[in-house]
PDB file of C-alpha atoms in Angstrom:
ATOM      1  CA  GLN A  27      45.938 -35.251  12.912  1.00  0.00           C
ATOM      2  CA  LEU A  28      43.981 -38.270  11.738  1.00  0.00           C
ATOM      3  CA  GLN A  29      45.961 -40.527   9.627  1.00  0.00           C
ATOM      4  CA  LEU A  30      45.004 -43.945   8.083  1.00  0.00           C
ATOM      5  CA  GLN A  31      47.667 -46.488   6.841  1.00  0.00           C
ATOM      6  CA  GLU A  32      46.845 -49.457   4.269  1.00  0.00           C
ATOM      7  CA  SER A  33      48.829 -52.759   4.664  1.00  0.00           C
ATOM      8  CA  GLY A  34      48.441 -56.309   3.350  1.00  0.00           C
ATOM      9  CA  PRO A  35      50.356 -58.424   0.819  1.00  0.00           C
ATOM     10  CA  GLY A  36      51.149 -56.499  -2.492  1.00  0.00           C
ATOM     11  CA  LEU A  37      50.624 -60.074  -4.666  1.00  0.00           C
ATOM     12  CA  VAL A  38      47.783 -62.405  -4.459  1.00  0.00           C
ATOM     13  CA  LYS A  39      47.384 -65.428  -6.812  1.00  0.00           C
ATOM     14  CA  PRO A  40      43.895 -65.626  -8.703  1.00  0.00           C
ATOM     15  CA  SER A  41      41.017 -67.317  -6.922  1.00  0.00           C
ATOM     16  CA  GLU A  42      42.694 -66.971  -3.393  1.00  0.00           C
ATOM     17  CA  THR A  43      41.448 -64.101  -1.047  1.00  0.00           C
ATOM     18  CA  LEU A  44      43.139 -60.587  -0.495  1.00  0.00           C
ATOM     19  CA  SER A  45      42.843 -59.511   2.826  1.00  0.00           C
ATOM     20  CA  LEU A  46      44.009 -55.790   3.287  1.00  0.00           C
ATOM     21  CA  THR A  47      44.123 -54.002   7.033  1.00  0.00           C
ATOM     22  CA  CYS A  48      43.861 -49.757   7.638  1.00  0.00           C
ATOM     23  CA  THR A  49      44.953 -48.826  11.105  1.00  0.00           C
ATOM     24  CA  VAL A  50      43.668 -45.588  12.188  1.00  0.00           C
ATOM     25  CA  SER A  51      45.761 -43.212  14.215  1.00  0.00           C
ATOM     26  CA  GLY A  52      44.826 -39.935  15.895  1.00  0.00           C
ATOM     27  CA  ALA A  53      41.383 -40.891  16.644  1.00  0.00           C
ATOM     28  CA  ALA A  54      39.414 -44.010  18.201  1.00  0.00           C
ATOM     29  CA  ILE A  55      37.067 -45.431  15.693  1.00  0.00           C
ATOM     30  CA  ASP A  56      34.742 -46.502  18.235  1.00  0.00           C
ATOM     31  CA  ASN A  57      34.563 -42.617  20.206  1.00  0.00           C
ATOM     32  CA  SER A  58      34.325 -41.082  16.967  1.00  0.00           C
ATOM     33  CA  TYR A  59      31.144 -42.159  15.773  1.00  0.00           C
ATOM     34  CA  TYR A  60      32.159 -41.961  11.610  1.00  0.00           C
ATOM     35  CA  TYR A  61      32.057 -44.673   9.138  1.00  0.00           C
ATOM     36  CA  TRP A  62      34.989 -45.849   7.195  1.00  0.00           C
ATOM     37  CA  GLY A  63      35.365 -47.420   3.998  1.00  0.00           C
ATOM     38  CA  TRP A  64      37.554 -48.828   1.315  1.00  0.00           C
ATOM     39  CA  ILE A  65      37.708 -47.462  -2.308  1.00  0.00           C
ATOM     40  CA  ARG A  66      40.404 -49.016  -5.579  1.00  0.00           C
ATOM     41  CA  GLN A  67      41.602 -47.517  -8.337  1.00  0.00           C
ATOM     42  CA  PRO A  68      42.929 -50.004 -11.171  1.00  0.00           C
ATOM     43  CA  PRO A  69      45.982 -48.861 -13.172  1.00  0.00           C
ATOM     44  CA  GLY A  70      45.195 -46.070 -15.071  1.00  0.00           C
ATOM     45  CA  LYS A  71      41.493 -46.112 -14.337  1.00  0.00           C
ATOM     46  CA  GLY A  72      39.056 -44.195 -11.792  1.00  0.00           C
ATOM     47  CA  LEU A  73      37.824 -44.639  -8.482  1.00  0.00           C
ATOM     48  CA  GLU A  74      35.557 -47.335  -7.278  1.00  0.00           C
ATOM     49  CA  TRP A  75      34.124 -47.369  -4.099  1.00  0.00           C
ATOM     50  CA  ILE A  76      34.016 -50.435  -2.462  1.00  0.00           C
ATOM     51  CA  GLY A  77      32.175 -50.466   1.017  1.00  0.00           C
ATOM     52  CA  SER A  78      31.416 -48.800   4.482  1.00  0.00           C
ATOM     53  CA  ILE A  79      31.760 -49.641   7.633  1.00  0.00           C
ATOM     54  CA  TYR A  80      30.704 -47.996  11.148  1.00  0.00           C
ATOM     55  CA  TYR A  81      32.485 -48.983  14.496  1.00  0.00           C
ATOM     56  CA  ASP A  82      29.415 -51.152  15.607  1.00  0.00           C
ATOM     57  CA  GLY A  83      30.226 -53.373  12.771  1.00  0.00           C
ATOM     58  CA  SER A  84      27.435 -52.450  10.587  1.00  0.00           C
ATOM     59  CA  SER A  85      28.179 -52.149   6.952  1.00  0.00           C
ATOM     60  CA  PHE A  86      26.831 -51.648   3.448  1.00  0.00           C
ATOM     61  CA  PHE A  87      28.751 -52.531   0.123  1.00  0.00           C
ATOM     62  CA  ASN A  88      28.989 -51.901  -3.667  1.00  0.00           C
ATOM     63  CA  PRO A  89      26.441 -54.528  -5.283  1.00  0.00           C
ATOM     64  CA  SER A  90      29.129 -54.950  -7.702  1.00  0.00           C
ATOM     65  CA  LEU A  91      31.547 -56.652  -5.375  1.00  0.00           C
ATOM     66  CA  LYS A  92      28.851 -57.628  -2.438  1.00  0.00           C
ATOM     67  CA  SER A  93      29.394 -61.398  -2.795  1.00  0.00           C
ATOM     68  CA  ARG A  94      33.019 -61.208  -2.571  1.00  0.00           C
ATOM     69  CA  ILE A  95      33.524 -58.507   0.106  1.00  0.00           C
ATOM     70  CA  THR A  96      33.546 -59.104   4.080  1.00  0.00           C
ATOM     71  CA  ILE A  97      34.580 -55.673   5.716  1.00  0.00           C
ATOM     72  CA  SER A  98      35.280 -55.920   9.511  1.00  0.00           C
ATOM     73  CA  VAL A  99      36.301 -53.756  12.357  1.00  0.00           C
ATOM     74  CA  ASP A 100      38.316 -54.446  15.024  1.00  0.00           C
ATOM     75  CA  THR A 101      38.009 -51.357  17.859  1.00  0.00           C
ATOM     76  CA  SER A 102      41.172 -52.807  20.282  1.00  0.00           C
ATOM     77  CA  LYS A 103      43.231 -52.298  17.406  1.00  0.00           C
ATOM     78  CA  ASN A 104      41.961 -49.249  16.035  1.00  0.00           C
ATOM     79  CA  GLN A 105      41.692 -50.783  12.693  1.00  0.00           C
ATOM     80  CA  PHE A 106      39.327 -52.186   9.934  1.00  0.00           C
ATOM     81  CA  SER A 107      39.755 -54.988   7.340  1.00  0.00           C
ATOM     82  CA  LEU A 108      38.802 -55.998   3.620  1.00  0.00           C
ATOM     83  CA  MET A 109      38.646 -59.294   2.510  1.00  0.00           C
ATOM     84  CA  VAL A 110      38.016 -59.940  -1.457  1.00  0.00           C
ATOM     85  CA  THR A 111      37.081 -63.538  -2.183  1.00  0.00           C
ATOM     86  CA  SER A 112      37.763 -65.480  -5.365  1.00  0.00           C
ATOM     87  CA  VAL A 113      40.006 -62.776  -6.996  1.00  0.00           C
ATOM     88  CA  THR A 114      41.341 -62.161 -10.604  1.00  0.00           C
ATOM     89  CA  ALA A 115      43.420 -60.127 -12.722  1.00  0.00           C
ATOM     90  CA  ALA A 116      40.288 -57.353 -12.576  1.00  0.00           C
ATOM     91  CA  ASP A 117      40.712 -56.876  -8.880  1.00  0.00           C
ATOM     92  CA  THR A 118      44.345 -55.794  -9.386  1.00  0.00           C
ATOM     93  CA  ALA A 119      44.126 -52.340  -8.112  1.00  0.00           C
ATOM     94  CA  LEU A 120      45.782 -49.502  -5.755  1.00  0.00           C
ATOM     95  CA  TYR A 121      43.385 -50.107  -2.782  1.00  0.00           C
ATOM     96  CA  TYR A 122      42.701 -46.878  -0.367  1.00  0.00           C
ATOM     97  CA  CYS A 123      41.054 -46.615   3.056  1.00  0.00           C
ATOM     98  CA  ALA A 124      38.980 -43.615   4.098  1.00  0.00           C
ATOM     99  CA  ARG A 125      37.071 -41.925   6.432  1.00  0.00           C
ATOM    100  CA  LEU A 126      33.833 -40.649   5.572  1.00  0.00           C
ATOM    101  CA  GLY A 127      33.197 -37.232   6.338  1.00  0.00           C
ATOM    102  CA  ARG A 128      29.844 -36.510   8.724  1.00  0.00           C
ATOM    103  CA  THR A 129      28.079 -33.505   8.864  1.00  0.00           C
ATOM    104  CA  ASP A 130      25.803 -32.613  11.740  1.00  0.00           C
ATOM    105  CA  THR A 131      22.531 -31.020  11.088  1.00  0.00           C
ATOM    106  CA  LEU A 132      19.188 -29.873  13.034  1.00  0.00           C
ATOM    107  CA  LEU A 133      17.807 -32.801  11.196  1.00  0.00           C
ATOM    108  CA  GLY A 134      20.453 -35.239  11.630  1.00  0.00           C
ATOM    109  CA  TYR A 135      23.861 -36.648  10.415  1.00  0.00           C
ATOM    110  CA  TYR A 136      24.921 -37.284   6.804  1.00  0.00           C
ATOM    111  CA  PHE A 137      28.020 -38.484   5.388  1.00  0.00           C
ATOM    112  CA  GLY A 138      29.856 -39.994   2.121  1.00  0.00           C
ATOM    113  CA  TYR A 139      32.197 -38.012   1.059  1.00  0.00           C
ATOM    114  CA  PHE A 140      35.596 -39.375   1.940  1.00  0.00           C
ATOM    115  CA  ASP A 141      37.643 -36.463   3.811  1.00  0.00           C
ATOM    116  CA  TYR A 142      40.582 -38.729   5.184  1.00  0.00           C
ATOM    117  CA  TRP A 143      42.565 -41.080   2.620  1.00  0.00           C
ATOM    118  CA  GLY A 144      45.309 -43.215   3.297  1.00  0.00           C
ATOM    119  CA  LEU A 145      48.586 -43.396   0.721  1.00  0.00           C
ATOM    120  CA  GLY A 146      47.141 -46.641  -0.725  1.00  0.00           C
ATOM    121  CA  THR A 147      48.584 -50.164  -1.203  1.00  0.00           C
ATOM    122  CA  GLN A 148      49.165 -51.653  -4.713  1.00  0.00           C
ATOM    123  CA  VAL A 149      47.798 -55.038  -4.883  1.00  0.00           C
ATOM    124  CA  ILE A 150      48.358 -57.162  -8.138  1.00  0.00           C
ATOM    125  CA  ILE A 151      46.664 -60.576  -9.067  1.00  0.00           C
ATOM    126  CA  SER A 152      49.177 -63.112 -10.760  1.00  0.00           C
ATOM    127  CA  SER A 153      49.993 -66.714 -10.526  1.00  0.00           C
TER     128      SER A 153
ATOM    129  CA  ASP B  20      22.673 -46.961  -9.416  1.00  0.00           C
ATOM    130  CA  ILE B  21      23.357 -43.048 -10.169  1.00  0.00           C
ATOM    131  CA  VAL B  22      25.843 -42.487 -12.990  1.00  0.00           C
ATOM    132  CA  MET B  23      28.125 -39.647 -12.881  1.00  0.00           C
ATOM    133  CA  ALA B  24      29.851 -38.294 -16.205  1.00  0.00           C
ATOM    134  CA  GLN B  25      32.455 -35.817 -16.701  1.00  0.00           C
ATOM    135  CA  SER B  26      33.376 -33.333 -19.029  1.00  0.00           C
ATOM    136  CA  PRO B  27      35.664 -32.898 -20.452  1.00  0.00           C
ATOM    137  CA  ASP B  28      37.439 -36.035 -20.339  1.00  0.00           C
ATOM    138  CA  SER B  29      40.997 -33.692 -20.837  1.00  0.00           C
ATOM    139  CA  LEU B  30      41.196 -30.150 -19.953  1.00  0.00           C
ATOM    140  CA  ALA B  31      44.338 -27.791 -21.039  1.00  0.00           C
ATOM    141  CA  VAL B  32      44.264 -24.342 -19.517  1.00  0.00           C
ATOM    142  CA  SER B  33      46.767 -21.295 -19.509  1.00  0.00           C
ATOM    143  CA  LEU B  34      48.229 -20.052 -15.848  1.00  0.00           C
ATOM    144  CA  GLY B  35      46.110 -17.763 -14.616  1.00  0.00           C
ATOM    145  CA  GLU B  36      42.910 -18.468 -16.149  1.00  0.00           C
ATOM    146  CA  ARG B  37      39.628 -19.876 -15.461  1.00  0.00           C
ATOM    147  CA  ALA B  38      39.312 -23.396 -15.672  1.00  0.00           C
ATOM    148  CA  THR B  39      35.972 -25.487 -15.295  1.00  0.00           C
ATOM    149  CA  ILE B  40      34.781 -29.331 -15.022  1.00  0.00           C
ATOM    150  CA  ASN B  41      31.294 -30.335 -15.496  1.00  0.00           C
ATOM    151  CA  CYS B  42      29.940 -33.435 -13.782  1.00  0.00           C
ATOM    152  CA  LYS B  43      26.074 -34.759 -14.468  1.00  0.00           C
ATOM    153  CA  SER B  44      24.362 -37.603 -12.660  1.00  0.00           C
ATOM    154  CA  SER B  45      21.962 -39.502 -13.758  1.00  0.00           C
ATOM    155  CA  GLN B  46      19.788 -39.045 -11.113  1.00  0.00           C
ATOM    156  CA  THR B  47      19.125 -35.765  -9.028  1.00  0.00           C
ATOM    157  CA  VAL B  48      21.534 -36.241  -5.807  1.00  0.00           C
ATOM    158  CA  LEU B  49      19.582 -32.925  -4.033  1.00  0.00           C
ATOM    159  CA  TYR B  50      18.222 -34.323  -0.791  1.00  0.00           C
ATOM    160  CA  SER B  51      14.598 -32.474  -0.541  1.00  0.00           C
ATOM    161  CA  SER B  52      14.399 -32.937   3.105  1.00  0.00           C
ATOM    162  CA  ASN B  53      17.780 -30.835   3.975  1.00  0.00           C
ATOM    163  CA  ASN B  54      18.156 -29.004   0.424  1.00  0.00           C
ATOM    164  CA  LYS B  55      21.830 -30.209  -0.034  1.00  0.00           C
ATOM    165  CA  ASN B  56      23.434 -31.427  -2.812  1.00  0.00           C
ATOM    166  CA  PHE B  57      24.793 -34.830  -1.915  1.00  0.00           C
ATOM    167  CA  LEU B  58      28.154 -34.040  -4.461  1.00  0.00           C
ATOM    168  CA  ALA B  59      31.858 -33.830  -3.740  1.00  0.00           C
ATOM    169  CA  TRP B  60      34.846 -32.860  -5.766  1.00  0.00           C
ATOM    170  CA  TYR B  61      38.354 -34.398  -5.279  1.00  0.00           C
ATOM    171  CA  GLN B  62      41.796 -33.518  -6.673  1.00  0.00           C
ATOM    172  CA  GLN B  63      44.248 -36.281  -7.281  1.00  0.00           C
ATOM    173  CA  LYS B  64      47.823 -35.414  -8.169  1.00  0.00           C
ATOM    174  CA  PRO B  65      50.306 -38.373  -9.805  1.00  0.00           C
ATOM    175  CA  GLY B  66      51.491 -40.780  -6.758  1.00  0.00           C
ATOM    176  CA  GLN B  67      49.094 -39.239  -4.312  1.00  0.00           C
ATOM    177  CA  PRO B  68      45.700 -40.471  -2.960  1.00  0.00           C
ATOM    178  CA  PRO B  69      42.512 -38.336  -3.668  1.00  0.00           C
ATOM    179  CA  LYS B  70      42.154 -35.239  -1.515  1.00  0.00           C
ATOM    180  CA  LEU B  71      38.737 -33.536  -0.922  1.00  0.00           C
ATOM    181  CA  LEU B  72      38.148 -30.214  -1.921  1.00  0.00           C
ATOM    182  CA  ILE B  73      34.373 -29.781  -2.072  1.00  0.00           C
ATOM    183  CA  TYR B  74      31.528 -31.009  -0.220  1.00  0.00           C
ATOM    184  CA  TRP B  75      27.714 -30.400  -0.465  1.00  0.00           C
ATOM    185  CA  ALA B  76      28.324 -28.920  -4.025  1.00  0.00           C
ATOM    186  CA  SER B  77      29.717 -26.045  -2.786  1.00  0.00           C
ATOM    187  CA  THR B  78      31.235 -26.440   0.365  1.00  0.00           C
ATOM    188  CA  ARG B  79      35.213 -25.722   0.261  1.00  0.00           C
ATOM    189  CA  ASP B  80      37.057 -28.598   2.775  1.00  0.00           C
ATOM    190  CA  SER B  81      39.475 -26.951   5.243  1.00  0.00           C
ATOM    191  CA  GLY B  82      42.523 -25.235   4.089  1.00  0.00           C
ATOM    192  CA  VAL B  83      41.380 -25.562   0.130  1.00  0.00           C
ATOM    193  CA  PRO B  84      42.231 -22.170  -1.498  1.00  0.00           C
ATOM    194  CA  ASP B  85      39.172 -20.103  -2.357  1.00  0.00           C
ATOM    195  CA  ARG B  86      40.386 -20.197  -5.798  1.00  0.00           C
ATOM    196  CA  PHE B  87      38.349 -23.464  -6.154  1.00  0.00           C
ATOM    197  CA  SER B  88      34.351 -23.254  -5.957  1.00  0.00           C
ATOM    198  CA  GLY B  89      31.571 -25.785  -6.813  1.00  0.00           C
ATOM    199  CA  SER B  90      28.203 -24.688  -7.890  1.00  0.00           C
ATOM    200  CA  GLY B  91      24.985 -26.538  -9.298  1.00  0.00           C
ATOM    201  CA  SER B  92      22.358 -28.292  -8.041  1.00  0.00           C
ATOM    202  CA  GLY B  93      20.182 -31.229  -8.891  1.00  0.00           C
ATOM    203  CA  THR B  94      22.083 -33.347 -11.666  1.00  0.00           C
ATOM    204  CA  ASP B  95      24.354 -30.508 -13.115  1.00  0.00           C
ATOM    205  CA  PHE B  96      27.587 -29.431 -11.165  1.00  0.00           C
ATOM    206  CA  THR B  97      30.721 -27.379 -11.819  1.00  0.00           C
ATOM    207  CA  LEU B  98      34.015 -27.193 -10.293  1.00  0.00           C
ATOM    208  CA  THR B  99      35.845 -24.028 -11.293  1.00  0.00           C
ATOM    209  CA  ILE B 100      39.334 -23.204 -10.344  1.00  0.00           C
ATOM    210  CA  SER B 101      39.205 -19.047 -10.932  1.00  0.00           C
ATOM    211  CA  SER B 102      42.859 -18.713 -11.946  1.00  0.00           C
ATOM    212  CA  LEU B 103      45.139 -21.844 -12.614  1.00  0.00           C
ATOM    213  CA  GLN B 104      48.285 -22.256 -10.563  1.00  0.00           C
ATOM    214  CA  ALA B 105      51.274 -24.652 -11.557  1.00  0.00           C
ATOM    215  CA  GLU B 106      50.279 -26.915  -8.505  1.00  0.00           C
ATOM    216  CA  ASP B 107      46.532 -27.498  -9.627  1.00  0.00           C
ATOM    217  CA  VAL B 108      47.781 -29.633 -12.421  1.00  0.00           C
ATOM    218  CA  ALA B 109      46.033 -33.207 -11.462  1.00  0.00           C
ATOM    219  CA  VAL B 110      42.642 -35.240 -12.089  1.00  0.00           C
ATOM    220  CA  TYR B 111      39.597 -34.077 -10.586  1.00  0.00           C
ATOM    221  CA  TYR B 112      36.748 -36.286  -9.867  1.00  0.00           C
ATOM    222  CA  CYS B 113      33.119 -35.888  -8.424  1.00  0.00           C
ATOM    223  CA  GLN B 114      31.532 -38.103  -6.430  1.00  0.00           C
ATOM    224  CA  GLN B 115      28.135 -38.497  -5.426  1.00  0.00           C
ATOM    225  CA  TYR B 116      26.705 -39.918  -1.811  1.00  0.00           C
ATOM    226  CA  TYR B 117      22.952 -39.415  -2.015  1.00  0.00           C
ATOM    227  CA  SER B 118      22.853 -43.249  -2.574  1.00  0.00           C
ATOM    228  CA  THR B 119      24.864 -46.080  -2.530  1.00  0.00           C
ATOM    229  CA  PRO B 120      27.081 -47.499  -4.484  1.00  0.00           C
ATOM    230  CA  TYR B 121      28.554 -44.289  -3.772  1.00  0.00           C
ATOM    231  CA  ASN B 122      30.103 -43.332  -7.861  1.00  0.00           C
ATOM    232  CA  PHE B 123      32.755 -41.496  -8.941  1.00  0.00           C
ATOM    233  CA  GLY B 124      32.807 -39.646 -12.368  1.00  0.00           C
ATOM    234  CA  GLN B 125      35.608 -40.993 -14.964  1.00  0.00           C
ATOM    235  CA  GLY B 126      37.846 -38.448 -14.109  1.00  0.00           C
ATOM    236  CA  THR B 127      39.278 -35.033 -15.678  1.00  0.00           C
ATOM    237  CA  LYS B 128      42.803 -34.389 -16.745  1.00  0.00           C
ATOM    238  CA  LEU B 129      43.481 -30.681 -15.952  1.00  0.00           C
ATOM    239  CA  GLU B 130      47.109 -29.716 -17.566  1.00  0.00           C
ATOM    240  CA  ILE B 131      48.658 -26.527 -18.315  1.00  0.00           C
ATOM    241  CA  LYS B 132      48.335 -25.083 -22.036  1.00  0.00           C
TER     242      LYS B 132
END
């Protein structure tokens, strides 16, 4: 059974860098041909996709955050990570990691829905 | 960017009755090459991560009860719960994955009347 677990500091100071890691168990990131992603949810609000990465390191991001985002993958640890620089109170949120579901067809493969989620990790930006 | 708008924002339905949630995208999410709508639905219960219910607008994920169904095409979509159960109380989100950024609707809170 695939499981994802987020980890990282729960409290980050404004202007500093937020770093989170997602550990995947039940499948090897580099042997599954899936994309992986980060989504966040501010308190009492909806869901915002942050960015996604493939096992080979190719990635794509939400343009609203792109200048501050780095997503990386460590296949040896079966993990992928998120860094957000220059954080402000607006970055306070529950951060989820997730797998992008994939559908194979005769025309090729398609992805983009999130079929497995971690439980989330709360991050508060405060001095 | 494709903007997703759900209606209503909240909904109260009696147990056993039908619940209908709507989702409208600002542009089509129907990909003509494969005739698939790049639209998913999620259920989020308090204190839990979202759970995938439906993808490709109408394909139920594994283990999702058949009282949940998705319909629609192009820009207008509907999630229907045919007979509301107490455990269906949650916030429901639609999401488009036709193009990045992958955007979600604002959510619809479903309660028991």
